[in-house]
mmCIF file with all atom_site columns, C-alpha atoms in Angstrom:
data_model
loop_
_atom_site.group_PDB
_atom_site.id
_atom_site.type_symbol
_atom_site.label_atom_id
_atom_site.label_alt_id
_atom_site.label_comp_id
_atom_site.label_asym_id
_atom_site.label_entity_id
_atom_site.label_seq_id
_atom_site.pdbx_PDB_ins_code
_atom_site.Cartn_x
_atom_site.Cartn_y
_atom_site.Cartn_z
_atom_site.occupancy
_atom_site.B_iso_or_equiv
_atom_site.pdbx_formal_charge
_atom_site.auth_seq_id
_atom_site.auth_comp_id
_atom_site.auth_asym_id
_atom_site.auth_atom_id
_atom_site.pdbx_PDB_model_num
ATOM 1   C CA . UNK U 1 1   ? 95.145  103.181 127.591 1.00 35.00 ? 23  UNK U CA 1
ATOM 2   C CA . UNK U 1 2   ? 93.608  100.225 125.879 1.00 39.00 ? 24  UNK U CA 1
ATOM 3   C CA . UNK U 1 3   ? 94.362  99.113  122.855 1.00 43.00 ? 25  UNK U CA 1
ATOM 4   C CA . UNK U 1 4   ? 93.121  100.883 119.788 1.00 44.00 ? 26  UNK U CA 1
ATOM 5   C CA . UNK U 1 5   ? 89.869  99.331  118.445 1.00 46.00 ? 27  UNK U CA 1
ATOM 6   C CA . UNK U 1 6   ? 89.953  98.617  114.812 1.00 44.00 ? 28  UNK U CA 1
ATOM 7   C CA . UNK U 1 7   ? 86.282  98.961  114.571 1.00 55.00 ? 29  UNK U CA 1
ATOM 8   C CA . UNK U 1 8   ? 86.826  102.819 115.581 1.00 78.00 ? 30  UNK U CA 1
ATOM 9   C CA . UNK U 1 9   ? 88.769  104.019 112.437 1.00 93.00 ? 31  UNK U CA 1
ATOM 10  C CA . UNK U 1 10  ? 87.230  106.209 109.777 1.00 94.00 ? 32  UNK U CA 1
ATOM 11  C CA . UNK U 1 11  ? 88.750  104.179 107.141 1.00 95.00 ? 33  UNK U CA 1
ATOM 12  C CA . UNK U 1 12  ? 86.271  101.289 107.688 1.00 94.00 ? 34  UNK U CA 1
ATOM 13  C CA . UNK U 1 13  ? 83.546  103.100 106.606 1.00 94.00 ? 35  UNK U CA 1
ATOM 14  C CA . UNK U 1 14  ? 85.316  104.307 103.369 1.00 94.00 ? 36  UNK U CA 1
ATOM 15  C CA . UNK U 1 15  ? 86.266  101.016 102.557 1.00 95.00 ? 37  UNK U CA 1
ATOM 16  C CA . UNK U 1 16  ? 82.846  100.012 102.798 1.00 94.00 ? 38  UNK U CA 1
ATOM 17  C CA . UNK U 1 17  ? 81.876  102.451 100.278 1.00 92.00 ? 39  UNK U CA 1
ATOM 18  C CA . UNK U 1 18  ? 84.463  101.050 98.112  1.00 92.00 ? 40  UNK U CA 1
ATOM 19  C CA . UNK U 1 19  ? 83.427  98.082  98.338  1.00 94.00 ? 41  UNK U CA 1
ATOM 20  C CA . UNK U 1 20  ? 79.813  98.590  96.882  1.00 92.00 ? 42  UNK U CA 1
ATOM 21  C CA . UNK U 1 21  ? 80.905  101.312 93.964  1.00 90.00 ? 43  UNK U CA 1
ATOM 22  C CA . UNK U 1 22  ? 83.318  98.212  93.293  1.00 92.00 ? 44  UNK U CA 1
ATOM 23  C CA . UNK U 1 23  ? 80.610  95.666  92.783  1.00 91.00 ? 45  UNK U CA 1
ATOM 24  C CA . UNK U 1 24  ? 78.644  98.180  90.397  1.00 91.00 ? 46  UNK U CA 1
ATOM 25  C CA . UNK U 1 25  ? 79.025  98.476  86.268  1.00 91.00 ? 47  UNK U CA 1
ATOM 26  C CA . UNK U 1 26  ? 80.088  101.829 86.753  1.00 87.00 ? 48  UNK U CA 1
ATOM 27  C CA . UNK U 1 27  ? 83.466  100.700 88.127  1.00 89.00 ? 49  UNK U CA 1
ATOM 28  C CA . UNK U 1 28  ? 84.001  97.794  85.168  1.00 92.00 ? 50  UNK U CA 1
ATOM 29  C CA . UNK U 1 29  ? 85.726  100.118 83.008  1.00 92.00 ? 51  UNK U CA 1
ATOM 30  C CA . UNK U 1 30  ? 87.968  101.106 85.895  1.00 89.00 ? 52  UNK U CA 1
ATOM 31  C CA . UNK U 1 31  ? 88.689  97.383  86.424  1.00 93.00 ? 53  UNK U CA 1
ATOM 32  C CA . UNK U 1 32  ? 89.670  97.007  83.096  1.00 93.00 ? 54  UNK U CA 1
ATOM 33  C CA . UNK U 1 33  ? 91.822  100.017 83.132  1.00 93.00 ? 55  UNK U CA 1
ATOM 34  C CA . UNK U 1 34  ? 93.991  99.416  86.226  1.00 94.00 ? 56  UNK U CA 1
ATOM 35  C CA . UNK U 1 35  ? 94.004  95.776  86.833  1.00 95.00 ? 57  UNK U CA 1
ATOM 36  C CA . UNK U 1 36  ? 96.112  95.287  89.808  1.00 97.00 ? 58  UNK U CA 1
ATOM 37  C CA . UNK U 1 37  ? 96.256  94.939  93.440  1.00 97.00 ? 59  UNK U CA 1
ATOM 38  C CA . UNK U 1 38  ? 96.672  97.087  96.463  1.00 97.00 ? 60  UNK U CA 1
ATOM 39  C CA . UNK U 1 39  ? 97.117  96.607  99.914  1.00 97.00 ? 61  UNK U CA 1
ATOM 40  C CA . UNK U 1 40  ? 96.451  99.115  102.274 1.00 97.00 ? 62  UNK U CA 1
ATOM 41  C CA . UNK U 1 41  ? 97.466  99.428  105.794 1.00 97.00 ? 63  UNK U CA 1
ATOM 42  C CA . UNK U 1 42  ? 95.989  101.944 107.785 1.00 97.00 ? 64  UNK U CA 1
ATOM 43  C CA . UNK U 1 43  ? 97.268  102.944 111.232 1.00 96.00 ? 65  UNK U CA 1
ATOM 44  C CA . UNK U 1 44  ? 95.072  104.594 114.090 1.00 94.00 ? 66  UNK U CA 1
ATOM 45  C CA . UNK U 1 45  ? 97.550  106.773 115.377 1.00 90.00 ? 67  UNK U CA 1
ATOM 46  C CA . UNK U 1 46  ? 101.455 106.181 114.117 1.00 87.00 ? 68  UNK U CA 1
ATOM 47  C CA . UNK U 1 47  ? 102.732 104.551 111.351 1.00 82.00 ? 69  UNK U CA 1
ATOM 48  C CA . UNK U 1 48  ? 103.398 100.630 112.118 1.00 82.00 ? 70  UNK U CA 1
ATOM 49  C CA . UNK U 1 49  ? 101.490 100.095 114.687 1.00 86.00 ? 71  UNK U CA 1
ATOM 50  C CA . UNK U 1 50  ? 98.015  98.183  115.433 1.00 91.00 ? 72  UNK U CA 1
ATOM 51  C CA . UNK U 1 51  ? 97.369  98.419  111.616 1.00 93.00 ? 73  UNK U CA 1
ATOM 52  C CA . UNK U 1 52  ? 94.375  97.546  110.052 1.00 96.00 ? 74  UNK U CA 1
ATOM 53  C CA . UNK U 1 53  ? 94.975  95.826  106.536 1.00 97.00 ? 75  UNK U CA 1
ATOM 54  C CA . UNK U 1 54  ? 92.788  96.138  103.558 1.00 97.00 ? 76  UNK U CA 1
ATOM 55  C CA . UNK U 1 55  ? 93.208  94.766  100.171 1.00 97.00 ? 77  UNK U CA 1
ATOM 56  C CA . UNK U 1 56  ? 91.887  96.486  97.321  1.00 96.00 ? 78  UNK U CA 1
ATOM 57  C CA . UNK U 1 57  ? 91.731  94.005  94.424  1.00 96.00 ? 79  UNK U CA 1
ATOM 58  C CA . UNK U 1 58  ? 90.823  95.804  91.299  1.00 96.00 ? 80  UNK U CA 1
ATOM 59  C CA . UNK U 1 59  ? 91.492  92.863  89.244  1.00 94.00 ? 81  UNK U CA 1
ATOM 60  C CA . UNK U 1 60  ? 88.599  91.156  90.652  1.00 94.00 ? 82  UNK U CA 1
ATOM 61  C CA . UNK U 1 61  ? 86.578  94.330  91.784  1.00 94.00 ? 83  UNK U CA 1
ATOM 62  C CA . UNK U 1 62  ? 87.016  93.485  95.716  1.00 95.00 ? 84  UNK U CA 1
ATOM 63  C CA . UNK U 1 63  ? 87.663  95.414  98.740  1.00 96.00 ? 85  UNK U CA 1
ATOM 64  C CA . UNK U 1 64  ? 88.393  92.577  101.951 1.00 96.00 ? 86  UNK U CA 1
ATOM 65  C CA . UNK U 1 65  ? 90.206  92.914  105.170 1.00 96.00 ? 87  UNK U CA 1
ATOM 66  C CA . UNK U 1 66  ? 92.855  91.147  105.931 1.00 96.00 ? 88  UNK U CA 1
ATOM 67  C CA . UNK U 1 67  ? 96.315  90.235  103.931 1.00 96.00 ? 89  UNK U CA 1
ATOM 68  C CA . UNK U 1 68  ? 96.100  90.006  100.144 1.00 96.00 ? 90  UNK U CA 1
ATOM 69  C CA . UNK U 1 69  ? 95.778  86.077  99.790  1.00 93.00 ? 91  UNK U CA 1
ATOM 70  C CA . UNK U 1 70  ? 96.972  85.649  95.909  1.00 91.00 ? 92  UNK U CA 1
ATOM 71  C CA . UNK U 1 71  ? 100.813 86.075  96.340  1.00 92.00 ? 93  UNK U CA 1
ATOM 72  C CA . UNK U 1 72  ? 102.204 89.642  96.040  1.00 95.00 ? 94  UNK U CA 1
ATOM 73  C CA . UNK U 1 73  ? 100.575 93.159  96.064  1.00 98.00 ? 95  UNK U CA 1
ATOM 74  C CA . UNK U 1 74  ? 101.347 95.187  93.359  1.00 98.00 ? 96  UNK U CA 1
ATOM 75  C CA . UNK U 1 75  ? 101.845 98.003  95.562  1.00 97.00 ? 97  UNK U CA 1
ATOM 76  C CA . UNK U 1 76  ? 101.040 98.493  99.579  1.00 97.00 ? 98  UNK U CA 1
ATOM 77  C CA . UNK U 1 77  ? 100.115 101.838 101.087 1.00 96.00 ? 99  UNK U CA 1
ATOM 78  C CA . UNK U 1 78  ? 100.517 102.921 104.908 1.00 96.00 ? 100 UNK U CA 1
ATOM 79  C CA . UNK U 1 79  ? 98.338  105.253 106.326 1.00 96.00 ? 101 UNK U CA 1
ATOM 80  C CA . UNK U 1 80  ? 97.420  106.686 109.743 1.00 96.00 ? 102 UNK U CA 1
ATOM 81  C CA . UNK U 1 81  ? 93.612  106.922 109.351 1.00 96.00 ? 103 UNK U CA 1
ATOM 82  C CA . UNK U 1 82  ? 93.671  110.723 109.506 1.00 96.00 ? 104 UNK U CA 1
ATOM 83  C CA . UNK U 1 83  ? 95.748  111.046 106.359 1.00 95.00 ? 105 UNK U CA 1
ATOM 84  C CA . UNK U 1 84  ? 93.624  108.042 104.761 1.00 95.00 ? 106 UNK U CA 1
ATOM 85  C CA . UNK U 1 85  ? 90.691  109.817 104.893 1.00 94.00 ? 107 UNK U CA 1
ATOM 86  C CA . UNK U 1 86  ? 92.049  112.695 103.850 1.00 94.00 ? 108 UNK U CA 1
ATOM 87  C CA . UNK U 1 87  ? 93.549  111.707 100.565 1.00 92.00 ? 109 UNK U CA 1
ATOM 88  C CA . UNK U 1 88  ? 90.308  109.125 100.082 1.00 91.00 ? 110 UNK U CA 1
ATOM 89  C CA . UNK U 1 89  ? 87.649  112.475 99.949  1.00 91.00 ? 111 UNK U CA 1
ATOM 90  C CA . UNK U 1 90  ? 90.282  114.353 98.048  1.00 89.00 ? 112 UNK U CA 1
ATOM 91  C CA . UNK U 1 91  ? 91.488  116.826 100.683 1.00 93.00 ? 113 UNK U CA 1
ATOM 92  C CA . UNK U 1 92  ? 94.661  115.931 100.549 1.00 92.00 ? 114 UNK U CA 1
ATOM 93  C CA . UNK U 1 93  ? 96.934  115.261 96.887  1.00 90.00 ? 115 UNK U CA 1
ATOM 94  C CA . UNK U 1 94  ? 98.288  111.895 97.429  1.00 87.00 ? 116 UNK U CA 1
ATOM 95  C CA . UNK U 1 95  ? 101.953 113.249 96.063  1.00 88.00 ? 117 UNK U CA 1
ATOM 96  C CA . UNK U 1 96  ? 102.057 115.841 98.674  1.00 92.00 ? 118 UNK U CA 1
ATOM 97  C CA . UNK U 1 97  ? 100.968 112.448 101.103 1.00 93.00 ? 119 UNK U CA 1
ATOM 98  C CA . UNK U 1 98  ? 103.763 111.082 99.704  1.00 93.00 ? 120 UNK U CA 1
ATOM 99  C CA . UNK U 1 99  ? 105.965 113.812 100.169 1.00 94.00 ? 121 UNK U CA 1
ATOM 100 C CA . UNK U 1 100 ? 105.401 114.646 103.876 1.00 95.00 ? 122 UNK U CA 1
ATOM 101 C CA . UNK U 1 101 ? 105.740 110.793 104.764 1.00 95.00 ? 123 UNK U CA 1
ATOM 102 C CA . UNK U 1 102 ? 101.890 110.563 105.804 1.00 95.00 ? 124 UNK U CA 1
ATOM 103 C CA . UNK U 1 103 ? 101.857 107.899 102.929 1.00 94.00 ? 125 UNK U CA 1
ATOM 104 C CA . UNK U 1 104 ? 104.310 105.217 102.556 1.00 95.00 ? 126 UNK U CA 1
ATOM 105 C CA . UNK U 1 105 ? 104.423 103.192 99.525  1.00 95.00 ? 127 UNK U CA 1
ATOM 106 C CA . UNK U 1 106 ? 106.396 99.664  99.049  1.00 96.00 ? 128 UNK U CA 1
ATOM 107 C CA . UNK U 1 107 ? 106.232 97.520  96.063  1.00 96.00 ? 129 UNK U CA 1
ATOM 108 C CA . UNK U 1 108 ? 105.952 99.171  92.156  1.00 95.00 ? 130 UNK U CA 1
ATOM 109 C CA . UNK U 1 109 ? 105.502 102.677 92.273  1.00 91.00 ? 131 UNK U CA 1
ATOM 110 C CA . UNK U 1 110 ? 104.204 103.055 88.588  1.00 93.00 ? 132 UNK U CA 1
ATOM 111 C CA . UNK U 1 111 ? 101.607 101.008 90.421  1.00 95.00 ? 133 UNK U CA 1
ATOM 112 C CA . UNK U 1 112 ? 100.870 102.844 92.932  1.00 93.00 ? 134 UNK U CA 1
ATOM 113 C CA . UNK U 1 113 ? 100.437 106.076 90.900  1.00 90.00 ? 135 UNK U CA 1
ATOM 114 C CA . UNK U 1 114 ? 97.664  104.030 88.959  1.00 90.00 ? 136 UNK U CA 1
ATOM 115 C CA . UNK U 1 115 ? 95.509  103.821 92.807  1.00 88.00 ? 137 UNK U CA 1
ATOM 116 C CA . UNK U 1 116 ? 94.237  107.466 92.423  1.00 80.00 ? 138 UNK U CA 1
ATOM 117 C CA . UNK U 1 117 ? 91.031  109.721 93.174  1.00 74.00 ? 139 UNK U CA 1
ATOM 118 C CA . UNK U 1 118 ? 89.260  107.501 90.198  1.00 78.00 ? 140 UNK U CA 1
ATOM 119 C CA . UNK U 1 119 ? 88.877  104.116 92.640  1.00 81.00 ? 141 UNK U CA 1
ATOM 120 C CA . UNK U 1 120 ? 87.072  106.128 95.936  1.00 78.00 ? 142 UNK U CA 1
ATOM 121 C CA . UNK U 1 121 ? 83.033  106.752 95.335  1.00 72.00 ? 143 UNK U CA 1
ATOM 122 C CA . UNK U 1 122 ? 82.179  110.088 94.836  1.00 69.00 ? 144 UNK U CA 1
ATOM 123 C CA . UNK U 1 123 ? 80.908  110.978 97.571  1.00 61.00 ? 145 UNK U CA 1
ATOM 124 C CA . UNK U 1 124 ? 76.688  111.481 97.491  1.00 54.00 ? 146 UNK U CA 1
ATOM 125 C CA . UNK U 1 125 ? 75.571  114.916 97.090  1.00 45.00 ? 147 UNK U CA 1
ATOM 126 C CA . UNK U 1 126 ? 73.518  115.701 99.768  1.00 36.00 ? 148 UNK U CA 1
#
C-alpha cells in the first residue's frame, strides 16, 4: 500500500472552511472570547501515524498547516479524520470523543473545553 496522501483527508476541506469563517467579522467576537491556540493533528487511519497537523490560532483568527510556530499550544487534539469530521459537523459530542479515545487531548484541558461547536462554520443550508 502506498503511503496515505495527506491531500485525501476530509479534514482539509473543513479546515478550509475554517479558515474563511475565521477571517470574517462574524468570528471577531469569538476571537475575543476564546483567545488561545490549538493544534490539531489529524490521522488518516490510526492514531499517531502519518498525521496531518493544523493549527488553529484563535488569537490571531488563523487556520495554517503545519506546527504551531509561536512556542506552545494551549491545547493539541488527535484525531483520525473519521472522528474529526464527525465531531467538526456536530455528529459526534466531543466528550463522548473524548471518552471512547477517538479524541486525545494534551496540554490544558480547561482549554480544550473552550475549542467547541462555536469555532466550525455552520454549515450552508442548501
Amino acid at each position: 500500500m502506498a503511503a496515505a496522501d495527506s491531500s485525501n483527508l476530509k479534514s482539509d476541506a473543513i479546515f478550509e472552511q475554517m479558515k474563511q469563517h475565521l477571517s470574517t467579522d462574524a468570528a471577531k467576537p469569538l476571537l475575543q472570547k476564546i483567545g488561545l491556540v490549538y493544534q490539531i493533528q489529524i490521522a488518516p487511519k490510526k492514531l499517531g501515524f502519518d498525521e496531518v497537523i493544523y493549527t488553529v490560532d484563535l488569537k490571531k483568527g488563523e487556520v495554517t498547516k503545519g506546527p504551531y510556530e509561536g512556542g506552545k499550544p494551549d491545547a493539541t487534539f488527535s484525531f483520525k479524520d473519521e472522528d474529526f469530521v464527525k465531531v467538526a459537523l456536530g455528529k459526534m459530542n466531543p466528550q463522548i470523543a473524548f471518552m471512547r479515545g477517538a479524541m486525545k487531548v494534551k496540554g490544558s484541558l480547561s482549554a480544550a473545553q473552550k475549542f467547541t461547536p462555536d469555532v466550525f462554520p455552520k454549515p450552508s443550508k442548501m
